[in-house]
Amino acid sequence: MRLHNRSTTILLGCLRYTPAMHDVAGRPHIEDHFESTDVVRDVVIGLSDGLTVPFALAAGLSGVVASAHIVVLAGLAEIAAGSIAMGLGGYLAARGDAEHYVSERRREEREVIERVHDEEEEIYEIFEQYSVDRESAGPVLAALKRNPKAWVDFMMRFELGLEEPAPNRAHRSALTIAFSYIAGGIVPLLPYMFVENASESLRLSVIITLLALGIFGALKGRLVGTGSLRSAIQTVLIGGAAAAAAYELARLLNAHHP
């Protein structure tokens, strides 16, 4: 009975992840885990590129032209092209993940029927990674064999490390990345829309964009748990370095133009 209970506990712990568990007194224990990692990843990709690339472009053009109007036109064209390209890239990546998951799941569904012994050994190997011996894992394997769908789910998660993509994930990823890119790209262009002189606009754009990068980095760090200050500093340094490089390159090319 003790062995059976232990195995059942292992099975439940491996196959089911829930935000609410119960402590020894029977009271609900809520574990606060962040679960929207895909959405955050898409927002991070879109915003970080949206803030950095148009900022670098505007900074580079400011070293060549004096008209802020030209910088705005070039920046808006880049934002349009960049958002479409980034959104399409996000769509293709998410679509590829979904197709890969379906393909691997079909293969696992065949293998639990055609290569039962091999799949059983893989179950034992998985549990060995968690210091669970074959005797203790035996009842868990027996339970999985009675439920082929759960067996396949188990193998997808613990053998292949694959999670089933959410429905319409590709479309949502494309839209999230594209709109995040647009939102980020507008920020460095705002000064150029209201101040005609490109040099003056550049100074304002640097302040506004670095501030936006810092806020964005801090929020990202807080969401993913890497630390707000560290993430803010890292994001500001990367964005600032990209803009400075583009500005200096454009200035040098303009200086050597015949």
CSV table of N, CA, C and O in Angstrom, one decimal, residues 70-157:
chain,number,residue,atom,x,y,z
A,70,ILE,N,12.3,64.4,-42.7
A,70,ILE,CA,12.9,63.2,-43.4
A,70,ILE,C,13.1,62.1,-42.5
A,70,ILE,O,12.9,60.9,-42.8
A,71,VAL,N,13.6,62.4,-41.3
A,71,VAL,CA,13.8,61.3,-40.3
A,71,VAL,C,12.5,60.6,-39.9
A,71,VAL,O,12.4,59.4,-39.8
A,72,VAL,N,11.4,61.4,-39.8
A,72,VAL,CA,10.1,60.8,-39.5
A,72,VAL,C,9.6,59.9,-40.6
A,72,VAL,O,9.1,58.8,-40.4
A,73,LEU,N,9.7,60.4,-41.8
A,73,LEU,CA,9.3,59.6,-43.0
A,73,LEU,C,10.1,58.3,-43.1
A,73,LEU,O,9.5,57.2,-43.3
A,74,ALA,N,11.4,58.4,-42.9
A,74,ALA,CA,12.2,57.2,-43.0
A,74,ALA,C,11.9,56.2,-41.8
A,74,ALA,O,11.8,55.0,-41.9
A,75,GLY,N,11.6,56.8,-40.6
A,75,GLY,CA,11.3,56.0,-39.4
A,75,GLY,C,10.0,55.3,-39.6
A,75,GLY,O,9.9,54.1,-39.2
A,76,LEU,N,9.0,56.0,-40.1
A,76,LEU,CA,7.7,55.4,-40.3
A,76,LEU,C,7.7,54.3,-41.3
A,76,LEU,O,7.1,53.2,-41.1
A,77,ALA,N,8.5,54.5,-42.4
A,77,ALA,CA,8.6,53.4,-43.4
A,77,ALA,C,9.3,52.2,-42.8
A,77,ALA,O,8.9,51.1,-43.0
A,78,GLU,N,10.3,52.5,-41.9
A,78,GLU,CA,11.0,51.3,-41.3
A,78,GLU,C,10.1,50.6,-40.3
A,78,GLU,O,10.1,49.4,-40.2
A,79,ILE,N,9.3,51.4,-39.6
A,79,ILE,CA,8.3,50.7,-38.6
A,79,ILE,C,7.3,49.9,-39.3
A,79,ILE,O,7.0,48.7,-38.9
A,80,ALA,N,6.8,50.4,-40.5
A,80,ALA,CA,5.9,49.6,-41.3
A,80,ALA,C,6.5,48.3,-41.8
A,80,ALA,O,5.9,47.2,-41.6
A,81,ALA,N,7.7,48.4,-42.4
A,81,ALA,CA,8.3,47.2,-42.9
A,81,ALA,C,8.8,46.3,-41.7
A,81,ALA,O,8.6,45.1,-41.8
A,82,GLY,N,9.3,46.9,-40.7
A,82,GLY,CA,9.8,46.1,-39.6
A,82,GLY,C,8.7,45.3,-38.9
A,82,GLY,O,8.9,44.2,-38.5
A,83,SER,N,7.5,46.0,-38.7
A,83,SER,CA,6.4,45.3,-38.0
A,83,SER,C,5.9,44.1,-38.8
A,83,SER,O,5.6,43.1,-38.2
A,84,ILE,N,5.8,44.3,-40.1
A,84,ILE,CA,5.4,43.3,-41.0
A,84,ILE,C,6.4,42.1,-41.0
A,84,ILE,O,6.0,40.9,-40.8
A,85,ALA,N,7.7,42.4,-41.1
A,85,ALA,CA,8.7,41.4,-41.1
A,85,ALA,C,8.7,40.6,-39.8
A,85,ALA,O,8.8,39.4,-39.7
A,86,MET,N,8.7,41.4,-38.7
A,86,MET,CA,8.7,40.7,-37.3
A,86,MET,C,7.5,39.9,-37.1
A,86,MET,O,7.6,38.8,-36.5
A,87,GLY,N,6.3,40.4,-37.5
A,87,GLY,CA,5.1,39.7,-37.3
A,87,GLY,C,5.1,38.4,-38.1
A,87,GLY,O,4.7,37.3,-37.6
A,88,LEU,N,5.6,38.5,-39.3
A,88,LEU,CA,5.6,37.3,-40.2
A,88,LEU,C,6.6,36.3,-39.6
A,88,LEU,O,6.3,35.1,-39.6
A,89,GLY,N,7.7,36.8,-39.1
A,89,GLY,CA,8.7,35.9,-38.4
A,89,GLY,C,8.1,35.2,-37.2
A,89,GLY,O,8.3,34.0,-37.0
A,90,GLY,N,7.4,35.9,-36.4
A,90,GLY,CA,6.7,35.3,-35.3
A,90,GLY,C,5.7,34.3,-35.7
A,90,GLY,O,5.5,33.2,-35.0
A,91,TYR,N,4.9,34.6,-36.7
A,91,TYR,CA,3.9,33.6,-37.2
A,91,TYR,C,4.6,32.3,-37.7
A,91,TYR,O,4.1,31.2,-37.4
A,92,LEU,N,5.6,32.5,-38.5
A,92,LEU,CA,6.3,31.3,-39.0
A,92,LEU,C,6.9,30.5,-37.9
A,92,LEU,O,6.9,29.2,-38.0
A,93,ALA,N,7.5,31.1,-36.9
A,93,ALA,CA,8.1,30.4,-35.8
A,93,ALA,C,7.1,29.7,-35.0
A,93,ALA,O,7.3,28.5,-34.7
A,94,ALA,N,6.0,30.3,-34.7
A,94,ALA,CA,4.9,29.6,-33.9
A,94,ALA,C,4.3,28.5,-34.7
A,94,ALA,O,3.9,27.5,-34.2
A,95,ARG,N,4.1,28.8,-36.0
A,95,ARG,CA,3.5,27.7,-36.9
A,95,ARG,C,4.4,26.5,-37.0
A,95,ARG,O,4.0,25.4,-36.9
A,96,GLY,N,5.7,26.8,-37.0
A,96,GLY,CA,6.7,25.7,-37.1
A,96,GLY,C,6.7,24.9,-35.8
A,96,GLY,O,6.8,23.7,-35.8
A,97,ASP,N,6.6,25.6,-34.6
A,97,ASP,CA,6.5,24.9,-33.3
A,97,ASP,C,5.3,24.0,-33.3
A,97,ASP,O,5.3,22.9,-32.8
A,98,ALA,N,4.1,24.5,-33.8
A,98,ALA,CA,2.9,23.7,-33.8
A,98,ALA,C,3.0,22.5,-34.7
A,98,ALA,O,2.6,21.4,-34.3
A,99,GLU,N,3.6,22.7,-35.8
A,99,GLU,CA,3.7,21.5,-36.7
A,99,GLU,C,4.7,20.5,-36.2
A,99,GLU,O,4.5,19.3,-36.3
A,100,HIS,N,5.8,21.0,-35.5
A,100,HIS,CA,6.7,20.1,-34.9
A,100,HIS,C,6.1,19.3,-33.8
A,100,HIS,O,6.3,18.1,-33.7
A,101,TYR,N,5.2,19.9,-33.0
A,101,TYR,CA,4.6,19.2,-31.9
A,101,TYR,C,3.6,18.2,-32.5
A,101,TYR,O,3.6,17.0,-31.9
A,102,VAL,N,2.9,18.5,-33.5
A,102,VAL,CA,1.9,17.5,-34.1
A,102,VAL,C,2.7,16.3,-34.6
A,102,VAL,O,2.3,15.1,-34.4
A,103,SER,N,3.8,16.6,-35.3
A,103,SER,CA,4.6,15.5,-35.9
A,103,SER,C,5.2,14.6,-34.8
A,103,SER,O,5.1,13.4,-34.9
A,104,GLU,N,5.7,15.2,-33.8
A,104,GLU,CA,6.3,14.4,-32.7
A,104,GLU,C,5.3,13.6,-31.9
A,104,GLU,O,5.5,12.5,-31.5
A,105,ARG,N,4.1,14.2,-31.8
A,105,ARG,CA,3.0,13.5,-31.1
A,105,ARG,C,2.5,12.3,-31.8
A,105,ARG,O,2.3,11.2,-31.3
A,106,ARG,N,2.4,12.4,-33.1
A,106,ARG,CA,2.0,11.3,-34.0
A,106,ARG,C,3.1,10.2,-33.9
A,106,ARG,O,2.7,9.0,-33.8
A,107,ARG,N,4.3,10.5,-33.8
A,107,ARG,CA,5.4,9.5,-33.7
A,107,ARG,C,5.3,8.8,-32.4
A,107,ARG,O,5.4,7.6,-32.3
A,108,GLU,N,5.1,9.6,-31.3
A,108,GLU,CA,4.9,9.0,-30.0
A,108,GLU,C,3.7,8.1,-29.9
A,108,GLU,O,3.7,7.0,-29.3
A,109,GLU,N,2.6,8.5,-30.5
A,109,GLU,CA,1.4,7.6,-30.5
A,109,GLU,C,1.6,6.3,-31.2
A,109,GLU,O,1.1,5.3,-30.8
A,110,ARG,N,2.4,6.3,-32.3
A,110,ARG,CA,2.8,5.1,-32.9
A,110,ARG,C,3.7,4.2,-32.1
A,110,ARG,O,3.5,3.0,-32.0
A,111,GLU,N,4.7,4.9,-31.4
A,111,GLU,CA,5.7,4.1,-30.7
A,111,GLU,C,5.1,3.4,-29.4
A,111,GLU,O,5.6,2.4,-29.1
A,112,VAL,N,4.1,4.0,-28.8
A,112,VAL,CA,3.5,3.4,-27.6
A,112,VAL,C,2.8,2.1,-28.0
A,112,VAL,O,2.4,1.3,-27.1
A,113,ILE,N,2.5,2.0,-29.3
A,113,ILE,CA,1.8,0.8,-29.8
A,113,ILE,C,2.8,-0.2,-30.4
A,113,ILE,O,2.7,-1.4,-30.1
A,114,GLU,N,3.7,0.3,-31.2
A,114,GLU,CA,4.6,-0.5,-32.0
A,114,GLU,C,5.9,-0.9,-31.3
A,114,GLU,O,6.5,-1.9,-31.6
A,115,ARG,N,6.3,0.0,-30.4
A,115,ARG,CA,7.6,-0.2,-29.7
A,115,ARG,C,7.4,-0.1,-28.2
A,115,ARG,O,8.0,0.8,-27.5
A,116,VAL,N,6.5,-0.9,-27.7
A,116,VAL,CA,6.1,-0.8,-26.3
A,116,VAL,C,7.3,-1.0,-25.3
A,116,VAL,O,7.4,-0.2,-24.4
A,117,HIS,N,8.1,-2.0,-25.6
A,117,HIS,CA,9.2,-2.2,-24.7
A,117,HIS,C,10.2,-1.0,-24.6
A,117,HIS,O,10.6,-0.7,-23.5
A,118,ASP,N,10.5,-0.5,-25.8
A,118,ASP,CA,11.4,0.7,-25.8
A,118,ASP,C,10.8,1.9,-25.0
A,118,ASP,O,11.5,2.6,-24.3
A,119,GLU,N,9.5,2.1,-25.2
A,119,GLU,CA,8.9,3.2,-24.5
A,119,GLU,C,8.8,2.9,-23.0
A,119,GLU,O,9.0,3.9,-22.2
A,120,GLU,N,8.7,1.7,-22.6
A,120,GLU,CA,8.7,1.4,-21.2
A,120,GLU,C,10.1,1.7,-20.6
A,120,GLU,O,10.2,2.3,-19.5
A,121,GLU,N,11.1,1.3,-21.3
A,121,GLU,CA,12.5,1.6,-20.8
A,121,GLU,C,12.7,3.1,-20.7
A,121,GLU,O,13.4,3.6,-19.8
A,122,GLU,N,12.1,3.9,-21.7
A,122,GLU,CA,12.3,5.3,-21.6
A,122,GLU,C,11.6,5.9,-20.4
A,122,GLU,O,12.1,6.9,-19.8
A,123,ILE,N,10.5,5.3,-20.0
A,123,ILE,CA,9.8,5.7,-18.8
A,123,ILE,C,10.7,5.5,-17.6
A,123,ILE,O,10.9,6.4,-16.7
A,124,TYR,N,11.3,4.3,-17.5
A,124,TYR,CA,12.2,4.1,-16.4
A,124,TYR,C,13.4,5.0,-16.4
A,124,TYR,O,13.8,5.5,-15.3
A,125,GLU,N,13.9,5.3,-17.5
A,125,GLU,CA,15.1,6.3,-17.6
A,125,GLU,C,14.7,7.7,-17.2
A,125,GLU,O,15.5,8.4,-16.5
A,126,ILE,N,13.5,8.1,-17.5
A,126,ILE,CA,13.0,9.4,-17.1
A,126,ILE,C,12.9,9.5,-15.5
A,126,ILE,O,13.4,10.4,-14.9
A,127,PHE,N,12.4,8.4,-14.9
A,127,PHE,CA,12.2,8.4,-13.5
A,127,PHE,C,13.6,8.3,-12.8
A,127,PHE,O,13.8,8.8,-11.7
A,128,GLU,N,14.5,7.6,-13.4
A,128,GLU,CA,15.9,7.5,-12.9
A,128,GLU,C,16.5,8.9,-12.7
A,128,GLU,O,17.3,9.1,-11.8
A,129,GLN,N,16.2,9.8,-13.6
A,129,GLN,CA,16.7,11.2,-13.5
A,129,GLN,C,16.2,11.9,-12.2
A,129,GLN,O,16.9,12.8,-11.8
A,130,TYR,N,15.1,11.4,-11.7
A,130,TYR,CA,14.6,12.0,-10.4
A,130,TYR,C,14.8,11.0,-9.2
A,130,TYR,O,14.2,11.1,-8.2
A,131,SER,N,15.8,10.1,-9.4
A,131,SER,CA,16.2,9.2,-8.4
A,131,SER,C,15.0,8.3,-7.9
A,131,SER,O,14.9,7.9,-6.7
A,132,VAL,N,14.2,7.9,-8.8
A,132,VAL,CA,13.1,6.9,-8.6
A,132,VAL,C,13.5,5.6,-9.2
A,132,VAL,O,13.7,5.5,-10.4
A,133,ASP,N,13.6,4.5,-8.4
A,133,ASP,CA,14.0,3.3,-8.9
A,133,ASP,C,12.9,2.6,-9.7
A,133,ASP,O,11.8,3.0,-9.7
A,134,ARG,N,13.3,1.5,-10.4
A,134,ARG,CA,12.4,0.8,-11.3
A,134,ARG,C,11.2,0.2,-10.6
A,134,ARG,O,10.1,0.2,-11.1
A,135,GLU,N,11.5,-0.3,-9.4
A,135,GLU,CA,10.4,-0.9,-8.6
A,135,GLU,C,9.3,0.1,-8.3
A,135,GLU,O,8.1,-0.2,-8.4
A,136,SER,N,9.7,1.3,-7.9
A,136,SER,CA,8.8,2.3,-7.5
A,136,SER,C,8.1,2.9,-8.8
A,136,SER,O,6.9,3.3,-8.7
A,137,ALA,N,8.8,2.9,-9.9
A,137,ALA,CA,8.2,3.5,-11.1
A,137,ALA,C,7.3,2.5,-11.8
A,137,ALA,O,6.4,2.9,-12.6
A,138,GLY,N,7.3,1.2,-11.4
A,138,GLY,CA,6.5,0.2,-12.1
A,138,GLY,C,5.0,0.4,-12.0
A,138,GLY,O,4.4,0.4,-13.1
A,139,PRO,N,4.4,0.7,-10.8
A,139,PRO,CA,3.0,1.0,-10.8
A,139,PRO,C,2.6,2.2,-11.6
A,139,PRO,O,1.5,2.3,-12.2
A,140,VAL,N,3.5,3.2,-11.7
A,140,VAL,CA,3.2,4.4,-12.5
A,140,VAL,C,3.2,4.0,-14.0
A,140,VAL,O,2.3,4.5,-14.7
A,141,LEU,N,4.1,3.2,-14.4
A,141,LEU,CA,4.1,2.8,-15.8
A,141,LEU,C,2.9,2.0,-16.1
A,141,LEU,O,2.2,2.1,-17.2
A,142,ALA,N,2.4,1.1,-15.2
A,142,ALA,CA,1.2,0.3,-15.4
A,142,ALA,C,0.0,1.3,-15.5
A,142,ALA,O,-0.9,1.0,-16.4
A,143,ALA,N,0.0,2.3,-14.7
A,143,ALA,CA,-1.2,3.3,-14.8
A,143,ALA,C,-1.1,4.0,-16.2
A,143,ALA,O,-2.2,4.2,-16.8
A,144,LEU,N,0.0,4.4,-16.6
A,144,LEU,CA,0.2,5.0,-17.9
A,144,LEU,C,-0.2,4.1,-19.1
A,144,LEU,O,-0.9,4.6,-20.0
A,145,LYS,N,0.1,2.9,-19.0
A,145,LYS,CA,-0.2,1.9,-20.1
A,145,LYS,C,-1.7,1.7,-20.2
A,145,LYS,O,-2.3,1.4,-21.2
A,146,ARG,N,-2.4,1.9,-19.0
A,146,ARG,CA,-3.9,1.8,-19.1
A,146,ARG,C,-4.5,3.1,-19.7
A,146,ARG,O,-5.7,3.1,-20.0
A,147,ASN,N,-3.8,4.1,-19.8
A,147,ASN,CA,-4.3,5.4,-20.4
A,147,ASN,C,-3.3,5.9,-21.5
A,147,ASN,O,-2.4,6.7,-21.2
A,148,PRO,N,-3.4,5.4,-22.7
A,148,PRO,CA,-2.4,5.7,-23.7
A,148,PRO,C,-2.3,7.2,-24.0
A,148,PRO,O,-1.2,7.7,-24.2
A,149,LYS,N,-3.4,8.0,-23.9
A,149,LYS,CA,-3.3,9.4,-24.1
A,149,LYS,C,-2.4,10.0,-23.0
A,149,LYS,O,-1.5,10.9,-23.3
A,150,ALA,N,-2.6,9.6,-21.8
A,150,ALA,CA,-1.7,10.2,-20.7
A,150,ALA,C,-0.3,9.7,-20.9
A,150,ALA,O,0.7,10.5,-20.6
A,151,TRP,N,-0.1,8.5,-21.4
A,151,TRP,CA,1.3,8.0,-21.7
A,151,TRP,C,2.0,8.9,-22.7
A,151,TRP,O,3.1,9.3,-22.5
A,152,VAL,N,1.2,9.2,-23.8
A,152,VAL,CA,1.8,10.1,-24.8
A,152,VAL,C,2.1,11.5,-24.3
A,152,VAL,O,3.1,12.1,-24.5
A,153,ASP,N,1.1,12.0,-23.5
A,153,ASP,CA,1.3,13.3,-22.9
A,153,ASP,C,2.6,13.3,-22.0
A,153,ASP,O,3.4,14.3,-22.0
A,154,PHE,N,2.8,12.3,-21.2
A,154,PHE,CA,3.9,12.1,-20.4
A,154,PHE,C,5.2,12.2,-21.2
A,154,PHE,O,6.2,12.9,-20.9
A,155,MET,N,5.2,11.4,-22.3
A,155,MET,CA,6.4,11.3,-23.1
A,155,MET,C,6.7,12.6,-23.8
A,155,MET,O,7.9,13.0,-24.0
A,156,MET,N,5.7,13.3,-24.2
A,156,MET,CA,5.9,14.6,-24.9
A,156,MET,C,6.5,15.6,-24.0
A,156,MET,O,7.4,16.4,-24.3
A,157,ARG,N,6.0,15.6,-22.7
A,157,ARG,CA,6.5,16.6,-21.8
A,157,ARG,C,7.9,16.2,-21.2
A,157,ARG,O,8.8,17.1,-21.2
